Structures are given as structure tokens and as C-alpha cells.
mmCIF file of C-alpha atoms in Angstrom:
data_model
loop_
_atom_site.group_PDB
_atom_site.id
_atom_site.type_symbol
_atom_site.label_atom_id
_atom_site.label_comp_id
_atom_site.label_asym_id
_atom_site.label_seq_id
_atom_site.Cartn_x
_atom_site.Cartn_y
_atom_site.Cartn_z
ATOM 1 C CA UNK A 1 -9.629 40.779 -46.691
ATOM 2 C CA UNK A 2 -7.697 37.489 -45.508
ATOM 3 C CA UNK A 3 -8.328 36.776 -42.442
ATOM 4 C CA UNK A 4 -8.238 34.601 -39.735
ATOM 5 C CA UNK A 5 -10.495 34.069 -36.544
ATOM 6 C CA UNK A 6 -9.438 31.783 -33.628
ATOM 7 C CA UNK A 7 -11.395 30.770 -30.364
ATOM 8 C CA UNK A 8 -11.525 30.907 -27.521
ATOM 9 C CA UNK A 9 -8.555 33.185 -26.636
ATOM 10 C CA UNK A 10 -7.982 31.220 -23.981
ATOM 11 C CA UNK A 11 -9.221 28.282 -22.301
ATOM 12 C CA UNK A 12 -7.904 25.888 -18.866
ATOM 13 C CA UNK A 13 -8.261 22.083 -18.788
ATOM 14 C CA UNK A 14 -7.898 19.576 -15.814
ATOM 15 C CA UNK A 15 -4.608 17.397 -16.878
ATOM 16 C CA UNK A 16 -5.923 14.433 -18.956
ATOM 17 C CA UNK A 17 -8.582 16.309 -20.593
ATOM 18 C CA UNK A 18 -9.093 17.069 -24.155
ATOM 19 C CA UNK A 19 -8.634 20.720 -25.780
ATOM 20 C CA UNK A 20 -10.317 21.817 -28.847
ATOM 21 C CA UNK A 21 -9.335 25.153 -30.565
ATOM 22 C CA UNK A 22 -11.337 26.414 -33.573
ATOM 23 C CA UNK A 23 -10.767 28.624 -36.660
ATOM 24 C CA UNK A 24 -12.193 29.962 -39.108
ATOM 25 C CA UNK A 25 -10.295 31.264 -42.571
ATOM 26 C CA UNK A 26 -11.993 33.920 -45.524
ATOM 27 C CA UNK A 27 -9.801 32.774 -47.961
ATOM 28 C CA UNK A 28 -11.740 30.454 -49.886
ATOM 29 C CA UNK A 29 -8.656 29.775 -52.063
ATOM 30 C CA UNK A 30 -6.581 28.881 -49.220
ATOM 31 C CA UNK A 31 -5.301 25.100 -49.302
ATOM 32 C CA UNK A 32 -2.414 24.791 -46.130
ATOM 33 C CA UNK A 33 -3.339 24.781 -42.618
ATOM 34 C CA UNK A 34 -0.190 25.067 -40.271
ATOM 35 C CA UNK A 35 -0.605 25.240 -36.251
ATOM 36 C CA UNK A 36 2.191 26.684 -34.342
ATOM 37 C CA UNK A 37 2.693 26.262 -30.636
ATOM 38 C CA UNK A 38 4.612 29.037 -28.839
ATOM 39 C CA UNK A 39 5.720 28.245 -25.059
ATOM 40 C CA UNK A 40 6.146 31.282 -22.761
ATOM 41 C CA UNK A 41 9.671 33.649 -24.199
ATOM 42 C CA UNK A 42 9.951 30.502 -26.804
ATOM 43 C CA UNK A 43 9.735 30.611 -30.604
ATOM 44 C CA UNK A 44 6.534 29.308 -32.370
ATOM 45 C CA UNK A 45 7.262 26.069 -33.178
ATOM 46 C CA UNK A 46 4.987 24.179 -36.095
ATOM 47 C CA UNK A 47 3.336 20.892 -34.536
ATOM 48 C CA UNK A 48 1.142 19.971 -37.303
ATOM 49 C CA UNK A 49 -0.343 21.120 -40.699
ATOM 50 C CA UNK A 50 -2.957 20.349 -43.137
ATOM 51 C CA UNK A 51 -3.866 20.535 -46.554
ATOM 52 C CA UNK A 52 -6.989 21.267 -48.121
ATOM 53 C CA UNK A 53 -7.532 17.522 -49.731
ATOM 54 C CA UNK A 54 -7.341 15.819 -46.419
ATOM 55 C CA UNK A 55 -10.001 16.699 -43.987
ATOM 56 C CA UNK A 56 -8.010 14.769 -40.892
ATOM 57 C CA UNK A 57 -4.282 14.530 -39.850
ATOM 58 C CA UNK A 58 -3.171 12.754 -36.562
ATOM 59 C CA UNK A 59 0.209 13.093 -34.624
ATOM 60 C CA UNK A 60 -0.125 11.202 -31.506
ATOM 61 C CA UNK A 61 -1.912 12.820 -29.477
ATOM 62 C CA UNK A 62 -2.691 16.154 -31.484
ATOM 63 C CA UNK A 63 -5.396 16.095 -34.493
ATOM 64 C CA UNK A 64 -6.020 18.840 -36.786
ATOM 65 C CA UNK A 65 -9.682 18.467 -38.716
ATOM 66 C CA UNK A 66 -10.765 20.626 -41.776
ATOM 67 C CA UNK A 67 -14.488 21.309 -43.174
ATOM 68 C CA UNK A 68 -13.310 23.047 -46.764
ATOM 69 C CA UNK A 69 -17.104 23.840 -47.341
ATOM 70 C CA UNK A 70 -17.135 25.995 -44.254
ATOM 71 C CA UNK A 71 -13.771 27.489 -44.203
ATOM 72 C CA UNK A 72 -13.851 26.191 -40.492
ATOM 73 C CA UNK A 73 -10.274 24.216 -39.283
ATOM 74 C CA UNK A 74 -9.695 22.749 -35.872
ATOM 75 C CA UNK A 75 -6.427 21.434 -33.690
ATOM 76 C CA UNK A 76 -7.741 18.635 -31.217
ATOM 77 C CA UNK A 77 -5.139 17.513 -27.900
ATOM 78 C CA UNK A 78 -6.343 14.444 -26.214
ATOM 79 C CA UNK A 79 -4.927 13.279 -22.461
ATOM 80 C CA UNK A 80 -3.179 16.995 -22.235
ATOM 81 C CA UNK A 81 -0.180 17.086 -19.887
ATOM 82 C CA UNK A 82 1.220 20.239 -18.167
ATOM 83 C CA UNK A 83 3.830 20.589 -20.978
ATOM 84 C CA UNK A 84 0.828 21.099 -23.479
ATOM 85 C CA UNK A 85 0.281 24.734 -21.877
ATOM 86 C CA UNK A 86 1.260 27.176 -24.128
ATOM 87 C CA UNK A 87 0.110 29.991 -26.756
ATOM 88 C CA UNK A 88 -1.469 27.762 -29.958
ATOM 89 C CA UNK A 89 -1.992 29.604 -32.925
ATOM 90 C CA UNK A 90 -3.473 28.371 -36.338
ATOM 91 C CA UNK A 91 -2.522 29.823 -39.776
ATOM 92 C CA UNK A 92 -3.955 29.462 -43.417
ATOM 93 C CA UNK A 93 -2.180 30.417 -46.656
ATOM 94 C CA UNK A 94 -3.462 33.196 -47.631
ATOM 95 C CA UNK A 95 -3.903 33.538 -51.895
ATOM 96 C CA UNK A 96 -6.044 36.440 -52.236
ATOM 97 C CA UNK A 97 -3.340 39.474 -53.415
ATOM 98 C CA UNK A 98 0.258 37.166 -52.830
ATOM 99 C CA UNK A 99 0.932 33.820 -50.607
ATOM 100 C CA UNK A 100 1.638 34.407 -47.234
ATOM 101 C CA UNK A 101 0.386 32.827 -43.894
ATOM 102 C CA UNK A 102 -2.053 34.715 -42.115
ATOM 103 C CA UNK A 103 -2.390 33.390 -38.356
ATOM 104 C CA UNK A 104 -5.385 33.738 -36.152
ATOM 105 C CA UNK A 105 -4.224 35.601 -32.551
ATOM 106 C CA UNK A 106 -3.554 32.645 -30.410
ATOM 107 C CA UNK A 107 -4.958 30.538 -27.661
ATOM 108 C CA UNK A 108 -3.536 30.559 -24.816
ATOM 109 C CA UNK A 109 -3.385 26.857 -23.506
ATOM 110 C CA UNK A 110 -3.322 26.361 -19.595
ATOM 111 C CA UNK A 111 -3.354 22.579 -18.533
ATOM 112 C CA UNK A 112 -3.478 21.974 -14.602
ATOM 113 C CA UNK A 113 -2.119 19.653 -12.911
ATOM 114 C CA UNK B 1 22.029 22.653 -38.176
ATOM 115 C CA UNK B 2 22.137 25.945 -36.808
ATOM 116 C CA UNK B 3 18.336 27.571 -35.783
ATOM 117 C CA UNK B 4 17.524 30.899 -37.023
ATOM 118 C CA UNK B 5 19.162 33.690 -35.408
ATOM 119 C CA UNK B 6 17.595 37.233 -34.820
ATOM 120 C CA UNK B 7 19.782 40.345 -33.526
ATOM 121 C CA UNK B 8 19.640 42.769 -31.178
ATOM 122 C CA UNK B 9 17.398 40.481 -29.143
ATOM 123 C CA UNK B 10 16.475 43.615 -27.128
ATOM 124 C CA UNK B 11 16.017 47.439 -28.117
ATOM 125 C CA UNK B 12 14.822 50.441 -26.787
ATOM 126 C CA UNK B 13 14.705 53.280 -28.447
ATOM 127 C CA UNK B 14 12.727 56.454 -28.314
ATOM 128 C CA UNK B 15 10.007 58.047 -30.866
ATOM 129 C CA UNK B 16 10.774 59.066 -33.896
ATOM 130 C CA UNK B 17 13.968 57.212 -33.782
ATOM 131 C CA UNK B 18 14.770 54.387 -36.445
ATOM 132 C CA UNK B 19 16.015 51.262 -35.788
ATOM 133 C CA UNK B 20 17.355 47.784 -37.874
ATOM 134 C CA UNK B 21 16.863 44.341 -37.210
ATOM 135 C CA UNK B 22 18.959 41.386 -38.227
ATOM 136 C CA UNK B 23 17.758 37.848 -39.403
ATOM 137 C CA UNK B 24 19.959 35.207 -40.472
ATOM 138 C CA UNK B 25 18.748 32.164 -41.939
ATOM 139 C CA UNK B 26 18.908 28.229 -41.304
ATOM 140 C CA UNK B 27 21.398 27.075 -44.230
ATOM 141 C CA UNK B 28 20.594 26.468 -47.035
ATOM 142 C CA UNK B 29 16.990 28.366 -46.727
ATOM 143 C CA UNK B 30 16.629 31.471 -49.273
ATOM 144 C CA UNK B 31 13.320 32.595 -48.055
ATOM 145 C CA UNK B 32 12.836 34.797 -44.883
ATOM 146 C CA UNK B 33 9.764 36.249 -43.729
ATOM 147 C CA UNK B 34 9.109 38.890 -40.982
ATOM 148 C CA UNK B 35 6.098 38.566 -38.723
ATOM 149 C CA UNK B 36 5.094 41.244 -35.369
ATOM 150 C CA UNK B 37 3.575 39.770 -32.395
ATOM 151 C CA UNK B 38 2.097 41.807 -29.890
ATOM 152 C CA UNK B 39 -0.470 40.574 -27.356
ATOM 153 C CA UNK B 40 -3.832 39.657 -28.633
ATOM 154 C CA UNK B 41 -3.119 40.509 -31.947
ATOM 155 C CA UNK B 42 -1.032 37.343 -33.392
ATOM 156 C CA UNK B 43 1.374 37.272 -35.673
ATOM 157 C CA UNK B 44 0.895 40.074 -38.528
ATOM 158 C CA UNK B 45 2.987 39.482 -41.121
ATOM 159 C CA UNK B 46 5.209 42.053 -42.818
ATOM 160 C CA UNK B 47 6.982 41.062 -45.732
ATOM 161 C CA UNK B 48 8.808 37.969 -47.320
ATOM 162 C CA UNK B 49 12.151 37.674 -49.300
ATOM 163 C CA UNK B 50 12.947 35.517 -51.668
ATOM 164 C CA UNK B 51 16.028 35.348 -53.663
ATOM 165 C CA UNK B 52 17.171 38.919 -52.252
ATOM 166 C CA UNK B 53 13.708 40.251 -53.897
ATOM 167 C CA UNK B 54 10.559 41.504 -51.754
ATOM 168 C CA UNK B 55 7.685 39.129 -52.747
ATOM 169 C CA UNK B 56 4.916 40.219 -50.863
ATOM 170 C CA UNK B 57 3.855 42.952 -47.859
ATOM 171 C CA UNK B 58 1.439 43.077 -45.251
ATOM 172 C CA UNK B 59 -0.685 45.759 -44.295
ATOM 173 C CA UNK B 60 1.877 48.151 -42.678
ATOM 174 C CA UNK B 61 3.066 51.483 -43.217
ATOM 175 C CA UNK B 62 5.975 52.399 -45.412
ATOM 176 C CA UNK B 63 7.926 53.107 -42.054
ATOM 177 C CA UNK B 64 8.146 49.656 -42.361
ATOM 178 C CA UNK B 65 11.068 48.311 -44.764
ATOM 179 C CA UNK B 66 13.533 45.052 -45.447
ATOM 180 C CA UNK B 67 15.573 44.279 -47.456
ATOM 181 C CA UNK B 68 17.660 40.910 -47.983
ATOM 182 C CA UNK B 69 21.058 40.380 -49.000
ATOM 183 C CA UNK B 70 22.923 37.663 -51.451
ATOM 184 C CA UNK B 71 23.766 35.512 -48.270
ATOM 185 C CA UNK B 72 19.754 35.095 -47.617
ATOM 186 C CA UNK B 73 20.381 37.069 -44.654
ATOM 187 C CA UNK B 74 18.057 39.591 -44.163
ATOM 188 C CA UNK B 75 17.255 42.899 -42.800
ATOM 189 C CA UNK B 76 14.452 44.806 -41.577
ATOM 190 C CA UNK B 77 14.208 48.863 -40.725
ATOM 191 C CA UNK B 78 11.377 51.161 -39.074
ATOM 192 C CA UNK B 79 11.520 54.710 -39.237
ATOM 193 C CA UNK B 80 10.225 57.419 -37.517
ATOM 194 C CA UNK B 81 9.142 54.950 -34.407
ATOM 195 C CA UNK B 82 6.027 54.977 -32.992
ATOM 196 C CA UNK B 83 4.777 53.727 -29.437
ATOM 197 C CA UNK B 84 2.641 51.188 -31.211
ATOM 198 C CA UNK B 85 5.316 50.116 -32.970
ATOM 199 C CA UNK B 86 6.439 48.311 -29.262
ATOM 200 C CA UNK B 87 6.222 44.279 -30.162
ATOM 201 C CA UNK B 88 8.297 41.082 -30.580
ATOM 202 C CA UNK B 89 9.503 40.628 -33.781
ATOM 203 C CA UNK B 90 10.045 37.466 -35.429
ATOM 204 C CA UNK B 91 11.648 36.207 -38.644
ATOM 205 C CA UNK B 92 10.927 32.942 -40.066
ATOM 206 C CA UNK B 93 13.346 31.411 -42.723
ATOM 207 C CA UNK B 94 12.512 28.368 -45.053
ATOM 208 C CA UNK B 95 13.497 26.997 -47.759
ATOM 209 C CA UNK B 96 11.685 28.654 -50.562
ATOM 210 C CA UNK B 97 8.758 31.085 -50.549
ATOM 211 C CA UNK B 98 5.405 30.833 -49.410
ATOM 212 C CA UNK B 99 4.344 30.091 -53.225
ATOM 213 C CA UNK B 100 5.708 27.210 -53.015
ATOM 214 C CA UNK B 101 3.352 25.767 -50.353
ATOM 215 C CA UNK B 102 0.158 26.166 -52.556
ATOM 216 C CA UNK B 103 1.791 24.154 -55.128
ATOM 217 C CA UNK B 104 2.259 21.042 -53.121
ATOM 218 C CA UNK B 105 5.572 21.686 -51.852
ATOM 219 C CA UNK B 106 6.982 21.196 -47.973
ATOM 220 C CA UNK B 107 7.952 24.619 -47.216
ATOM 221 C CA UNK B 108 8.074 24.907 -43.264
ATOM 222 C CA UNK B 109 9.136 28.613 -41.678
ATOM 223 C CA UNK B 110 11.147 27.851 -38.855
ATOM 224 C CA UNK B 111 11.217 30.908 -36.452
ATOM 225 C CA UNK B 112 13.684 32.802 -34.881
ATOM 226 C CA UNK B 113 13.929 33.584 -31.219
ATOM 227 C CA UNK B 114 12.811 37.411 -31.898
ATOM 228 C CA UNK B 115 14.122 41.068 -31.553
ATOM 229 C CA UNK B 116 11.825 42.557 -28.314
ATOM 230 C CA UNK B 117 11.471 45.962 -29.327
ATOM 231 C CA UNK B 118 10.455 48.790 -26.859
ATOM 232 C CA UNK B 119 9.810 52.690 -27.823
ATOM 233 C CA UNK B 120 9.628 54.920 -25.357
#
């Protein structure tokens, strides 16, 4: 079935360092990959997304890369700040049986001041 | 514009009971998706409604059901509650169905604050 695997489950970095979160999807027909940030006690919010016709997309300190052949996509956060501490979820638009977002299990990012 | 709202925010039930959760989407949004969030499992898709029709369903037992009203508000119901149903239930609203995204449309999902269900 459709599946999205996300690694690592937890990530601790020093303020100012970079953080990378990786996801792998199973549905080769997927063409849309959003990333959500969920701060403690808050609702998930979309921070960046990418479509399969693009290999990389940047928005200030965050970027997402996509490798369609390998079915991998990654979130890159540069110059991390304490307010980046949150749980990050990747997702892929599942197409196999019906259209729906399939989420990864989440990465808890801690940015140490 | 008001965001997505969910009621109630917290619920405590006992095994065997049933529960109904409500989600009011952003004004103008016609699609509501429901997710179950548990620690370590991420967000598991329950179902999506668009224009009062269920468009797709996740891998959950028939005890989980939902509906959507003509004003786009949606409810989900869980019958015969089990301990494992304890979770945060999130709904998300969007302008159109998820299939719109596949065809290249912009269709961001906006999440509500969730309903925390505890089954004792």
C-alpha cells in the first residue's frame, strides 16, 4: 500500500547549524509533497511544498529537494533558530487507490540555544 | 477570515461508548479531511468529504464514520470506542478535493486545533 517513511524521528542541532529531514514514498504516481510544522500544542501548518516537475524549491532558510527516481524528498533548514523547534511532517499525495495525503511519522527537531 | 474550528476540544469517554466530533471549515472551503494523530504514528488519514460526498477513506474500521452537511461542516463519529482510539483528531479544510492537487491546482489544507479524545 501507499507509505511514507520519515527519518530521523528525533533530531537535535545547535543553533545556527543545518538540519535535514528525509522522506521516502512508495507511490510512484505521487506528484505533490508538502511539509508541515507542528509546534507544541499547536495545529500543523504548511511550511513548504514541491511538485514532481521541480527538483528543488527554496523559501528563505528552508528548502525542499526531490529525487523522483529514488522516490526521496528532503527538508533542509539552514541557520536554525530556537523557534524552529517543532515536529515536522512530510507528506505525499497518494494516488494509488484514491487521492489523499499520506503523512510520515514525524521528526521532532530540537534546536539548542 | 476565521480559521478551522473543532468542537469539542477535549473529550473523555469510556470503552463501548460512541462519540461525535465536529469540524467547521474556513468559509468558502468545501472539502474537509479527517486525520487521527497518535505519538509516533504521525497523521493517519481517515476520510475526505467534498460537497457532502465521501471522496475517499483510509484504512480504519467501520466504527469510524463521517458526514458533511450542505454548509460544509463535517462530523465524524466513532462507535463502540476502544482504548486504542485515544488520540488527537484533526480536521483540515481546503477549497476543493485532494484530486485538485494532482491535476496541478493549489489546494492547501488548513488544519483545525484538534479534538483530544481519551478513552478510559
